[in-house]
Coordinates of C-alpha atoms in Angstrom, one line a residue:
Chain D
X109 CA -7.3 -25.3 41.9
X110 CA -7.3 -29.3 41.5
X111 CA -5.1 -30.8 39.6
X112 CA -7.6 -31.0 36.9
X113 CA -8.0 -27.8 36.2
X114 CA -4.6 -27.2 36.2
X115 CA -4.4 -29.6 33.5
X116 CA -6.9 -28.4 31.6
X117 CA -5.6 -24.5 31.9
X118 CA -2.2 -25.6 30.7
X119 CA -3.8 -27.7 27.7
X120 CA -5.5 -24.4 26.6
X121 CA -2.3 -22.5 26.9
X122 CA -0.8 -25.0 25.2
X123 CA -3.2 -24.5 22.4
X124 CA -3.6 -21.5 22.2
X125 CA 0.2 -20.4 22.0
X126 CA 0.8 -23.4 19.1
X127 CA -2.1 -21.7 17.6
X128 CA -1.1 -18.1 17.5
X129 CA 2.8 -18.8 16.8
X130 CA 1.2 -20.9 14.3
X131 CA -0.6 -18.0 12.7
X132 CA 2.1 -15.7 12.8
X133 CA 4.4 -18.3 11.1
X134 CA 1.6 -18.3 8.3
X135 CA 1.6 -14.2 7.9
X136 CA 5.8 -13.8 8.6
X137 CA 6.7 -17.0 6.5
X138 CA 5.1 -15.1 2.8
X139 CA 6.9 -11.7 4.1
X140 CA 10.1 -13.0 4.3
X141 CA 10.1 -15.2 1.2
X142 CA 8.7 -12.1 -0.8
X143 CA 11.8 -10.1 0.2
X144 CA 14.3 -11.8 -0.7
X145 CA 14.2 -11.7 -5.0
X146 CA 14.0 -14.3 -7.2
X147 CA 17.2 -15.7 -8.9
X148 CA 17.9 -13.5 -12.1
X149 CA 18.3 -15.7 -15.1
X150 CA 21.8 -16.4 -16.0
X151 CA 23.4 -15.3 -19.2
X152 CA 21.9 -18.5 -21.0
X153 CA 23.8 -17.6 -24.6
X154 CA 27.2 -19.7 -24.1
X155 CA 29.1 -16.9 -27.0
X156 CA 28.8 -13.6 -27.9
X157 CA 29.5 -11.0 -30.4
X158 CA 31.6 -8.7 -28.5
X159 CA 32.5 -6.1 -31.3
X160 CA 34.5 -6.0 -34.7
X161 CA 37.7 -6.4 -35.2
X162 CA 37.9 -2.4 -36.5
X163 CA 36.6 -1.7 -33.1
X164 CA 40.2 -2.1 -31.3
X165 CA 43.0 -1.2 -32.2
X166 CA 46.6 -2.8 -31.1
X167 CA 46.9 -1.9 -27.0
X168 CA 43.4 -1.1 -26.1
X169 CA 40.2 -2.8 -24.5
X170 CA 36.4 -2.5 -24.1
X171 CA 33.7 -3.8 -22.1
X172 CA 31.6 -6.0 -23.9
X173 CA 28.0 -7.5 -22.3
X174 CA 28.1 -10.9 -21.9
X175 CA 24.4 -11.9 -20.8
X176 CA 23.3 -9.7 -17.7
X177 CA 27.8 -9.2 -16.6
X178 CA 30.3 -6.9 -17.8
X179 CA 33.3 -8.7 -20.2
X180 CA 36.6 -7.2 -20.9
X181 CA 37.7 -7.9 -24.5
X182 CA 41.5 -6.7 -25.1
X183 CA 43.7 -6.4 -28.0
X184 CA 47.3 -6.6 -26.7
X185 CA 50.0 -4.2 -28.3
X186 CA 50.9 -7.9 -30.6
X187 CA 47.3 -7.6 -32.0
X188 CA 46.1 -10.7 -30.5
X189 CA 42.4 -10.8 -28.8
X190 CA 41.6 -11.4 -25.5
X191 CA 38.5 -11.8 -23.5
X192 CA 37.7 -12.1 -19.5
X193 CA 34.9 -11.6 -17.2
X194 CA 35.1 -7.8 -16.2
X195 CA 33.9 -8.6 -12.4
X196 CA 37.2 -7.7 -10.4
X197 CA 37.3 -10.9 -8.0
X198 CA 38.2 -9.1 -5.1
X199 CA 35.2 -6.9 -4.7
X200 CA 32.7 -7.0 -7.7
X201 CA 34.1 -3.4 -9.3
X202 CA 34.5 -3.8 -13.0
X203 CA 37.9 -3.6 -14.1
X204 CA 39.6 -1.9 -17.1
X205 CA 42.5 -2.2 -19.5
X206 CA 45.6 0.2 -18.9
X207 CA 47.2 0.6 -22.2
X208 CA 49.9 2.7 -20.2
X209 CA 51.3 -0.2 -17.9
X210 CA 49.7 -2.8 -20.0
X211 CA 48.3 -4.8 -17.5
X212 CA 44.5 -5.4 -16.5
X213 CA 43.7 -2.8 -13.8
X214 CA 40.9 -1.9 -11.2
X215 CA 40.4 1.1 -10.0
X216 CA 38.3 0.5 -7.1
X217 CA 41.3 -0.9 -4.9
X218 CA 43.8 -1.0 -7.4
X219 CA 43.8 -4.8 -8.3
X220 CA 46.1 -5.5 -11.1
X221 CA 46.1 -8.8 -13.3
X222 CA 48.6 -9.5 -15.9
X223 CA 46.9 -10.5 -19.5
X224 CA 46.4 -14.0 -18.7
X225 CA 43.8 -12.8 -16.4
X226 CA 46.1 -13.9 -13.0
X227 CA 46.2 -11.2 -9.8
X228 CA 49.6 -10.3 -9.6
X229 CA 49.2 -7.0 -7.6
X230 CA 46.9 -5.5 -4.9
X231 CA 44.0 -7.5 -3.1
X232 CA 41.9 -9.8 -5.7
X233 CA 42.2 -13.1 -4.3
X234 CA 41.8 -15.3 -7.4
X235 CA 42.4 -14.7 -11.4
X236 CA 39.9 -13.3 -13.5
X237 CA 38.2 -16.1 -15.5
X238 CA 39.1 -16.6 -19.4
X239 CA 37.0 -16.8 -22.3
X240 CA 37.9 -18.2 -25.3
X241 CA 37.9 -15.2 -28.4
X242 CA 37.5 -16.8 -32.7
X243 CA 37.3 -14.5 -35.3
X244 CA 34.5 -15.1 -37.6
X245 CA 34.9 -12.9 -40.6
X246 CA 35.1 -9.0 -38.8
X247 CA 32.9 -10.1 -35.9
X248 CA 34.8 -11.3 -32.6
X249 CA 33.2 -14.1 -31.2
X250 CA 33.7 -14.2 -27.3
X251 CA 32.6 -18.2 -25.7
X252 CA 32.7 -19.6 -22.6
X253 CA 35.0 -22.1 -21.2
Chain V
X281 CA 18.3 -7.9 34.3
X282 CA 15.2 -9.0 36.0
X283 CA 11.8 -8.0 34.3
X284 CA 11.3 -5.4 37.8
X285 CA 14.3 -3.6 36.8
X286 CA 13.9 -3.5 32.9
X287 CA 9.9 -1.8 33.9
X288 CA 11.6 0.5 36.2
X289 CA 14.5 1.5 33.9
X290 CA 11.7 2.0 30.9
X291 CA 9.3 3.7 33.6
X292 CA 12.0 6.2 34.3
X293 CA 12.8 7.0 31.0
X294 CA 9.1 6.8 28.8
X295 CA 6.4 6.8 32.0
X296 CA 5.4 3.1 31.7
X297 CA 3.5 3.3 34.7
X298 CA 1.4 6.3 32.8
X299 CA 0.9 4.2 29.5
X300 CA -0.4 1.7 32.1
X301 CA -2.7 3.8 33.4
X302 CA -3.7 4.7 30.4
X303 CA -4.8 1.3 28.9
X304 CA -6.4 0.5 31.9
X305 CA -8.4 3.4 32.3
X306 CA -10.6 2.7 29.1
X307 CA -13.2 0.5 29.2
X308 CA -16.3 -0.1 26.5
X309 CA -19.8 0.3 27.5
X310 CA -22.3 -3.4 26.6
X311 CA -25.2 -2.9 24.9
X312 CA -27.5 -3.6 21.9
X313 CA -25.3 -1.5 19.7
X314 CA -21.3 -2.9 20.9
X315 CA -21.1 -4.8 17.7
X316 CA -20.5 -1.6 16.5
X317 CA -17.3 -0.5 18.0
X318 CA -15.5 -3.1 16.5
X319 CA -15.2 -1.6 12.9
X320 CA -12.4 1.1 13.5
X321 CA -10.5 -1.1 15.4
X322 CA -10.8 -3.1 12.2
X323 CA -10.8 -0.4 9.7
X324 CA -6.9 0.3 11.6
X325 CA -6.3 -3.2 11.3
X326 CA -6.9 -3.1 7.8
X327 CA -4.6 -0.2 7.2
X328 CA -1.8 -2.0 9.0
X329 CA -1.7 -4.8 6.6
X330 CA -1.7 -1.6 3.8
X331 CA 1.2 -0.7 5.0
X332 CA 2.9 -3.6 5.3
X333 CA 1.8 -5.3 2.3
X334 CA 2.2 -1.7 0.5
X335 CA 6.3 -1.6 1.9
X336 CA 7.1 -4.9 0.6
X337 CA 5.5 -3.8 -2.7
X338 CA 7.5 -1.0 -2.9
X339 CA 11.1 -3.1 -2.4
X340 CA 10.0 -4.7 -6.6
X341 CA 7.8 -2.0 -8.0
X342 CA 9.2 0.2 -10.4
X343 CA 7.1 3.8 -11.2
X344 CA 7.9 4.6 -14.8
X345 CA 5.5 3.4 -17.9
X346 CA 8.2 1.4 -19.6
X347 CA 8.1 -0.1 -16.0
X348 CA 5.3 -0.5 -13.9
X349 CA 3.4 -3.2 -15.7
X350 CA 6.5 -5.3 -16.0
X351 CA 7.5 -4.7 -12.5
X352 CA 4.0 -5.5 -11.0
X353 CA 3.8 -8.9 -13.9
X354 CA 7.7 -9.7 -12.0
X355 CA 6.0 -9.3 -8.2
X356 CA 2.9 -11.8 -9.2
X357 CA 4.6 -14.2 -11.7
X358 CA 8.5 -14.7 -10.5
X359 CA 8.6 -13.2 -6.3
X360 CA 7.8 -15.6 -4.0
X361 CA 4.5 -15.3 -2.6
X362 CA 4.1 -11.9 -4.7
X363 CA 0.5 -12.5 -6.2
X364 CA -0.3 -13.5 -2.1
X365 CA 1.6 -9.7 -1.0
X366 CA -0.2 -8.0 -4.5
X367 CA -3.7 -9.4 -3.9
X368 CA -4.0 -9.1 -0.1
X369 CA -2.7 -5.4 -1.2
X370 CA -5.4 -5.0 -3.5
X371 CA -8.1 -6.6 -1.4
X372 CA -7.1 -4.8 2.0
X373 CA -7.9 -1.6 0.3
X374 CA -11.1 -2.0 -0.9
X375 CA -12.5 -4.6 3.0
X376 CA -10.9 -0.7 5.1
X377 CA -13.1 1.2 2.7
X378 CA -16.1 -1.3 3.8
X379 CA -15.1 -1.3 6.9
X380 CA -14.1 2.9 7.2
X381 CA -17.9 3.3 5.8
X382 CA -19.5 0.8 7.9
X383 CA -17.9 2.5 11.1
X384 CA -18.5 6.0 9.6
X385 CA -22.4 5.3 9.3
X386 CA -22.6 3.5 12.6
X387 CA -20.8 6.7 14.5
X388 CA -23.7 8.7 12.3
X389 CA -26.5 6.7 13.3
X390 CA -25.4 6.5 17.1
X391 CA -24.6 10.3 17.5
X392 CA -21.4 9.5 18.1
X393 CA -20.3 12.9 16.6
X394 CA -21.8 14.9 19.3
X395 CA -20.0 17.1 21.7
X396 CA -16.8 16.7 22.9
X397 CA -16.7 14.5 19.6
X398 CA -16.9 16.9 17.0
X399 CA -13.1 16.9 15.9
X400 CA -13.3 12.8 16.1
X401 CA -15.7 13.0 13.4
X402 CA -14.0 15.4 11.3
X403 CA -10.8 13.9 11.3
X404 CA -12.4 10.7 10.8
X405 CA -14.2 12.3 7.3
X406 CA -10.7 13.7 6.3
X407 CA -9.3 10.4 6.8
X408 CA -12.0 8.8 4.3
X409 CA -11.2 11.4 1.9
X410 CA -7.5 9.9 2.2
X411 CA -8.3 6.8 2.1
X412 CA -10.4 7.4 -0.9
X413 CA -7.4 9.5 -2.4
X414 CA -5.5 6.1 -2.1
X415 CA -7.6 3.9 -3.4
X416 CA -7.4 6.6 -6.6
X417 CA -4.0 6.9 -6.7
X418 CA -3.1 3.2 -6.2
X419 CA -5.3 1.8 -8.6
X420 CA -3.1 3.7 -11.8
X421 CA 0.5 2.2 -10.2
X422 CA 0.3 -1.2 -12.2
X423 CA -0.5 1.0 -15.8
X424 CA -3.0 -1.4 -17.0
X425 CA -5.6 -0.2 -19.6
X426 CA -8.4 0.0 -17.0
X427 CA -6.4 2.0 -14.6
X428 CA -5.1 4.3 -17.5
X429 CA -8.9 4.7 -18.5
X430 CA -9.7 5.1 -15.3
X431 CA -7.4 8.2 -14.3
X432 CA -8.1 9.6 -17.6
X433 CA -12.1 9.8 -16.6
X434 CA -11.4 10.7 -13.1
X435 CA -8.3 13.3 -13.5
X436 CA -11.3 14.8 -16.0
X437 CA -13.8 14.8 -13.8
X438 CA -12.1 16.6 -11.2
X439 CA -11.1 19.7 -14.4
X440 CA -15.0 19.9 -14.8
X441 CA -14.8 21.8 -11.6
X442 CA -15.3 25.4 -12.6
X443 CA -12.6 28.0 -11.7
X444 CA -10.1 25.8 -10.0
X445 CA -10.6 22.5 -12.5
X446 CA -8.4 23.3 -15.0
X447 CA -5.8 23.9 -12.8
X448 CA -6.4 21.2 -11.0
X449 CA -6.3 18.7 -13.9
X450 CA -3.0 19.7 -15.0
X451 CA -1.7 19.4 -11.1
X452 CA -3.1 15.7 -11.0
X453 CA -2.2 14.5 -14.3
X454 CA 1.2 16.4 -14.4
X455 CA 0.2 17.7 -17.9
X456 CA -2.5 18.0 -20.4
X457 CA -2.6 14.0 -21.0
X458 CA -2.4 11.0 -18.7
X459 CA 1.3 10.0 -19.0
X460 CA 4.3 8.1 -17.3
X461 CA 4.5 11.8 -15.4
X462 CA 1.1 11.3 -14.4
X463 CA 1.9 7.4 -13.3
X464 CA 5.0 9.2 -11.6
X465 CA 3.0 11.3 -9.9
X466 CA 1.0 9.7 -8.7
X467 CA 3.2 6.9 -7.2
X468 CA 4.7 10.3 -5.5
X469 CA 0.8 10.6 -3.5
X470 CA 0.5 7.4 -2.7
X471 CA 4.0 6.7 -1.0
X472 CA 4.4 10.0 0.1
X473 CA 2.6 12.6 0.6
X474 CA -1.0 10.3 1.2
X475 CA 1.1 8.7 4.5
X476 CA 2.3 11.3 5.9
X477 CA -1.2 13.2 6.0
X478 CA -2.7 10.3 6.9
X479 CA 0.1 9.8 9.8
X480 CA -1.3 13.2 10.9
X481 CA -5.0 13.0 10.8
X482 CA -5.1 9.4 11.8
X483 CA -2.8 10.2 15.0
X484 CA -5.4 12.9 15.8
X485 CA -8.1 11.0 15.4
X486 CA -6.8 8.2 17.9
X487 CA -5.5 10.6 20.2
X488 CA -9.2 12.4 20.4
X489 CA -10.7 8.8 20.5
X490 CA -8.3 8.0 23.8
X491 CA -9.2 11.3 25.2
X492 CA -13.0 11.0 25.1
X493 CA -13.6 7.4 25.2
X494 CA -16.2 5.1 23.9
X495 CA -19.2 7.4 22.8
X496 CA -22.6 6.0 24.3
X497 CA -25.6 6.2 21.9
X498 CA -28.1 8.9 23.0
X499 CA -30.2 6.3 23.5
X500 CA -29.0 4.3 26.4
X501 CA -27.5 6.7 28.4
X502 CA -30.3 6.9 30.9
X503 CA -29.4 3.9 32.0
X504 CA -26.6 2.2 34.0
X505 CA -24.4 0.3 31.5
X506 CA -22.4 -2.7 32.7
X507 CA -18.7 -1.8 30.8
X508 CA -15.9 -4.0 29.7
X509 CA -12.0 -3.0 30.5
X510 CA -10.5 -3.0 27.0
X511 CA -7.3 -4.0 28.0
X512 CA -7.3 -7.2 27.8
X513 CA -10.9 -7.8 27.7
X514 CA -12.2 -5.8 24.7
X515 CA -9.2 -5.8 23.2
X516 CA -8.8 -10.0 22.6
X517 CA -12.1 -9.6 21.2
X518 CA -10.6 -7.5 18.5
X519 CA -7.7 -9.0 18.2
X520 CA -10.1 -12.5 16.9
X521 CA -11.8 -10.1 14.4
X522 CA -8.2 -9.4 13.0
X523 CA -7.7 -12.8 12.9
X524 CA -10.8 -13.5 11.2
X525 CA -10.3 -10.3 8.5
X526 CA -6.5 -12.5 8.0
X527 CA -8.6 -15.5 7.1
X528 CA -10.7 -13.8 5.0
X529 CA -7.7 -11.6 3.1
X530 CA -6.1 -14.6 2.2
X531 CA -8.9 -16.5 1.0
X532 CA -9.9 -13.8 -1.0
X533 CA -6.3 -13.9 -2.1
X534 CA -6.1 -17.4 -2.9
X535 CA -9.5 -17.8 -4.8
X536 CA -9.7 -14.5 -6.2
X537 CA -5.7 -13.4 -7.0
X538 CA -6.4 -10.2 -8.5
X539 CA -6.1 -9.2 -12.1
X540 CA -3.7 -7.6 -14.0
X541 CA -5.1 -7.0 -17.0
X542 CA -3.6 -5.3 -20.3
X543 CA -0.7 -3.3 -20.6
X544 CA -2.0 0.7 -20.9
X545 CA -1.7 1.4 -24.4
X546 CA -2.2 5.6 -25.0
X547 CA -3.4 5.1 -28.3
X548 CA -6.3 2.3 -27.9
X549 CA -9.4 2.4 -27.2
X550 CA -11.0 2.2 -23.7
X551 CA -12.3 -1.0 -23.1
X552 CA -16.5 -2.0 -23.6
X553 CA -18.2 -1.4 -19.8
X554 CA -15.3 0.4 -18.1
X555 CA -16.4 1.0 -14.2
X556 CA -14.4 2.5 -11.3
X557 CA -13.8 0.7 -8.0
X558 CA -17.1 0.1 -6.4
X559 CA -16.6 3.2 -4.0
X560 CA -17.1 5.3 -6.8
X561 CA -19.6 3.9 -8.7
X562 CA -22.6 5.4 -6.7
X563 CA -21.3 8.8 -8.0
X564 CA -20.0 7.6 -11.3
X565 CA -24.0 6.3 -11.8
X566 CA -25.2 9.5 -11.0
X567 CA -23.2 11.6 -13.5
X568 CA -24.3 8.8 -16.1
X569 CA -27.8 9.9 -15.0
X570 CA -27.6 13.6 -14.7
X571 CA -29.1 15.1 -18.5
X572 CA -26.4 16.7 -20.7
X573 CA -27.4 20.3 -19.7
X574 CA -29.7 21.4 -16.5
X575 CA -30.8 25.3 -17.2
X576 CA -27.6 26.6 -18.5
X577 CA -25.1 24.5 -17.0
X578 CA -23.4 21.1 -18.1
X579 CA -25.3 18.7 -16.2
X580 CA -22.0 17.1 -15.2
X581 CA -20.6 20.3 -13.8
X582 CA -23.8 20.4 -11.3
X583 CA -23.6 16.9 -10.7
X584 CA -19.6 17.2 -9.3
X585 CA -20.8 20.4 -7.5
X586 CA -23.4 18.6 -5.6
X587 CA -21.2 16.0 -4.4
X588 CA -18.4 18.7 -3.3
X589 CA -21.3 20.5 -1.3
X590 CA -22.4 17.0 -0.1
X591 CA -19.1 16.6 1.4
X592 CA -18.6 19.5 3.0
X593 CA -22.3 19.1 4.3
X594 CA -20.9 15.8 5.8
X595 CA -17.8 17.6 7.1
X596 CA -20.2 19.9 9.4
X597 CA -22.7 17.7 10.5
X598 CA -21.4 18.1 14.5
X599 CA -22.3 21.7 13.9
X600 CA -25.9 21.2 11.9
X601 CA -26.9 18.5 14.4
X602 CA -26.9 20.0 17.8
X603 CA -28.8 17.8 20.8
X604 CA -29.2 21.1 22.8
X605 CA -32.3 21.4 20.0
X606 CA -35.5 20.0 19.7
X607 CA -35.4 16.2 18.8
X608 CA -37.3 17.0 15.5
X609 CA -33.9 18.1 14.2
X610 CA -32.3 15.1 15.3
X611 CA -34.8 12.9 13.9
X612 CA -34.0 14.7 10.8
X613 CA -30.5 13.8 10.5
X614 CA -31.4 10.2 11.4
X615 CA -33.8 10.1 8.5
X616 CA -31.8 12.1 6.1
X617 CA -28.7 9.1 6.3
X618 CA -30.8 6.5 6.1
X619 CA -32.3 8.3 2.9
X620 CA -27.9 8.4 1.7
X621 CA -27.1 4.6 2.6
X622 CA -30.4 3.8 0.5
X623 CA -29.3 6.2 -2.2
X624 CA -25.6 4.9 -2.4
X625 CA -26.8 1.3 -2.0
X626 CA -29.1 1.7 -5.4
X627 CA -27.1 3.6 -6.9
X628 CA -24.0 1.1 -6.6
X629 CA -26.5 -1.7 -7.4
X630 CA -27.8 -0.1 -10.5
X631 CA -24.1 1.3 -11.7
X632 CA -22.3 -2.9 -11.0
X633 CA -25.6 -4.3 -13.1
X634 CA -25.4 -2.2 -15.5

């Protein structure tokens, strides 16, 4: 073969591979995308009712649903309300109220957190975020930030 | 490890050297009538991208009827690139059925049924019955109103049957009525049980197609054919086909994204000019033409008898067409499907005008 041809042969590879990989970009590029889902819309309500006041009484909790994610409202054994996000921070179980040791407990790897929300025992790594509770006649009113 | 060692580590363990063999063993006879060997590669082709496109569905689509429509309106309005995955889904299905039928008439026309062949062509009508059985079956998953009609008229059909159709209404529809357990159910074929039959049959029907090679049309074989290896030969040839049926996929896709329609709602009305898929509109016609009664019988119940006798007619052909015979027989047969492609053209014409 001249050098010519050689040219030419490698031009065609050349081609050719750009052209297949380019095709198989075109078909793998759609299958990927479509796997992976689409963001699910964030809780866009910034407050919530999370129960009535009757609901609770002195030294107890509940989960409440705050958009699309679990909240943990909490009437301590004073009778003042309390509300956090319910997503353990450690691991994403959803923790729970223990009246008994009155602290804020998980049971998935026992993560305790004291009722400010901070991780005083176990493995979560940060606090569990606040929200702010008002009273609006019997309805409890749970907001964020 | 150098590429000799990795082929002589995989030749020890899964015969490489046999698989080589193999591939290089078959070769395709040239003629007027090649063209026609490209549709089952095609037709397989087609089902590949079913089965892709059909996973990824199955990784959003939810089969309940508080469900399906929502989860089908999720995959074409907020996935990314889910109307492309739904549509090429949707048209896939119905370019294999063209292509299954266009490969199933050509093997007819060309004898390719004949001894040894007779098991090809049998697995290869089971396998349209499946592929016809998905076509059924998929077209209720996204519970829209023409899909809920559509079941309802078909599930009935198949009750018309006498002796075994009652039965075999409440086995398809899980019930008396076309419900979320019929929706259920069905999902249940399609995923499951449809695939792994097919799995079987089409298996067989490769294996058999390996075993005996290309067929050669009674016509030619007289003479001296000049043959092409189809590794890699044949095979690159197919493999530009494929690209062309992607082309055409996602064109179809693009300018065509297909429709969801309505919500089913139980308690409407069916919708003004309700057909099936095209597939079954030659048969659908016919029942629309058949009088109300023939003799004593529902003309309907005749009509549904005909075709189940037709198919089983089709099934057996290998047997009814034997070469060892006088050629008036074969001539017969020749005539006799050209008389079928005419009648399911018309008849498909006549039921999409009308």
């Amino acid at each position: 073969m001249d050098d010519r041809t050689t040219l030419r042969r490698k031009l065609l590879h050349y081609l050719m591979g750009t052209s297949v990989g380019a095709t198989l970009v075109a078909i793998f590029y759609p299958i990927l995308k479509f796997m992976i889902p689409p963001p699910t819309s964030e809780a866009t309500q910034n407050s919530v009712v999370a129960g009535k006041v009757t609901d609770l009484v002195p030294n107890s909790g509940k989960i409440f649903k705050f958009g699309n994610k679990p909240g943990l409202l909490i009437r301590t054994a004073s009778g003042e309300f309390k509300a956090f996000s319910a997503v353990c921070t450690h691991l994403d179980c959803i923790v729970q109220y223990r009246p008994d040791m009155k602290i804020i407990w998980c049971a998935c790897h026992n993560g305790q957190y004291n009722l400010s929300g901070q991780n005083i025992a176990g493995p979560p790594p940060r606090p569990l975020t606040q929200y702010t509770v008002n009273l609006r006649g019997d309805d409890i009113i749970v907001t964020k930030g | 490890m150098s590429t000799e060692t990795l082929r002589a580590w995989l030749d020890e363990r899964i015969g490489l050297q046999y698989l080589i063999e193999l591939a290089r063993k078959k070769d395709v006879p040239l003629h007027r009538h090649t063209i026609w060997y490209y549709f089952g590669g095609m037709t397989l082709f087609l089902f590949v991208v079913q089965v892709v496109t059909g996973i990824l569905l199955l990784l959003y689509y939810r089969p309940s009827a508080e469900n399906a429509f929502e989860s089908v309106q999720f995959i074409m309005t907020d996935v990314e690139f889910g109307w492309l995955i739904r549509s090429i889904h949707s048209w896939s299905a119905n370019l294999m059925i063209a292509t299954l039928m266009i490969h199933m008439f050509s093997a007819y026309f060309l004898k390719a049924y004949r001894r040894p062949r007779e098991l090809t062509w049998m697995s290869g009508v089971l396998l349209l019955g499946l592929a016809l059985a998905f076509g059924f079956s998929g077209y209720l998953l996204p519970w829209n109103k023409l899909a809920f009609f559509a079941t309802k008229v078909g599930t009935d059909i198949a009750g018309d049957l006498p002796v075994i159709g009652p039965f075999l209404l409440r086995f398809l529809r899980g019930g008396d009525d076309v419900t979320g357990a019929t929706l259920t159910r069905f999902f249940g074929f399609h995923v499951a049980i449809l695939p792994a039959l097919t799995t079987f049959v089409l298996a067989l029907h490769l294996l058999l197609v390996q075993k005996h090679g290309m067929s050669v049309p009674p016509s030619l074989t007289s003479h001296n054919l000049p043959r092409m290896k189809f590794f890699p030969n044949f095979f690159l040839r197919d493999l530009i086909g494929w690209i062309l049926a992607v082309g055409v996929l996602a064109a179809l896709a693009a300018l065509f994204p297909w429709q969801l329609g309505e919500k089913a709602d139980p308690f409407a009305p069916a919708p003004a000019g309700i057909k099936p898929e095209w597939y079954f509109l030659f048969m659908f016609q016919t029942l629309k033409l058949l009088p109300g009664r023939i003799l004593f019988i529902e003309g309907e119940v005749i009509g549904i008898l005909a075709f189940v006798i037709g198919g089983i007619v089709w099934l057996l052909v290998p047997f009814l067409d034997r070469p060892e015979e006088n050629s008036r027989r074969t001539r017969w047969f020749t005539f006799a499907g050209i008389v079928l492609v005419i009648y399911i053209a018309t008849m498909t014409i006549v039921g999409y005008l009308s």
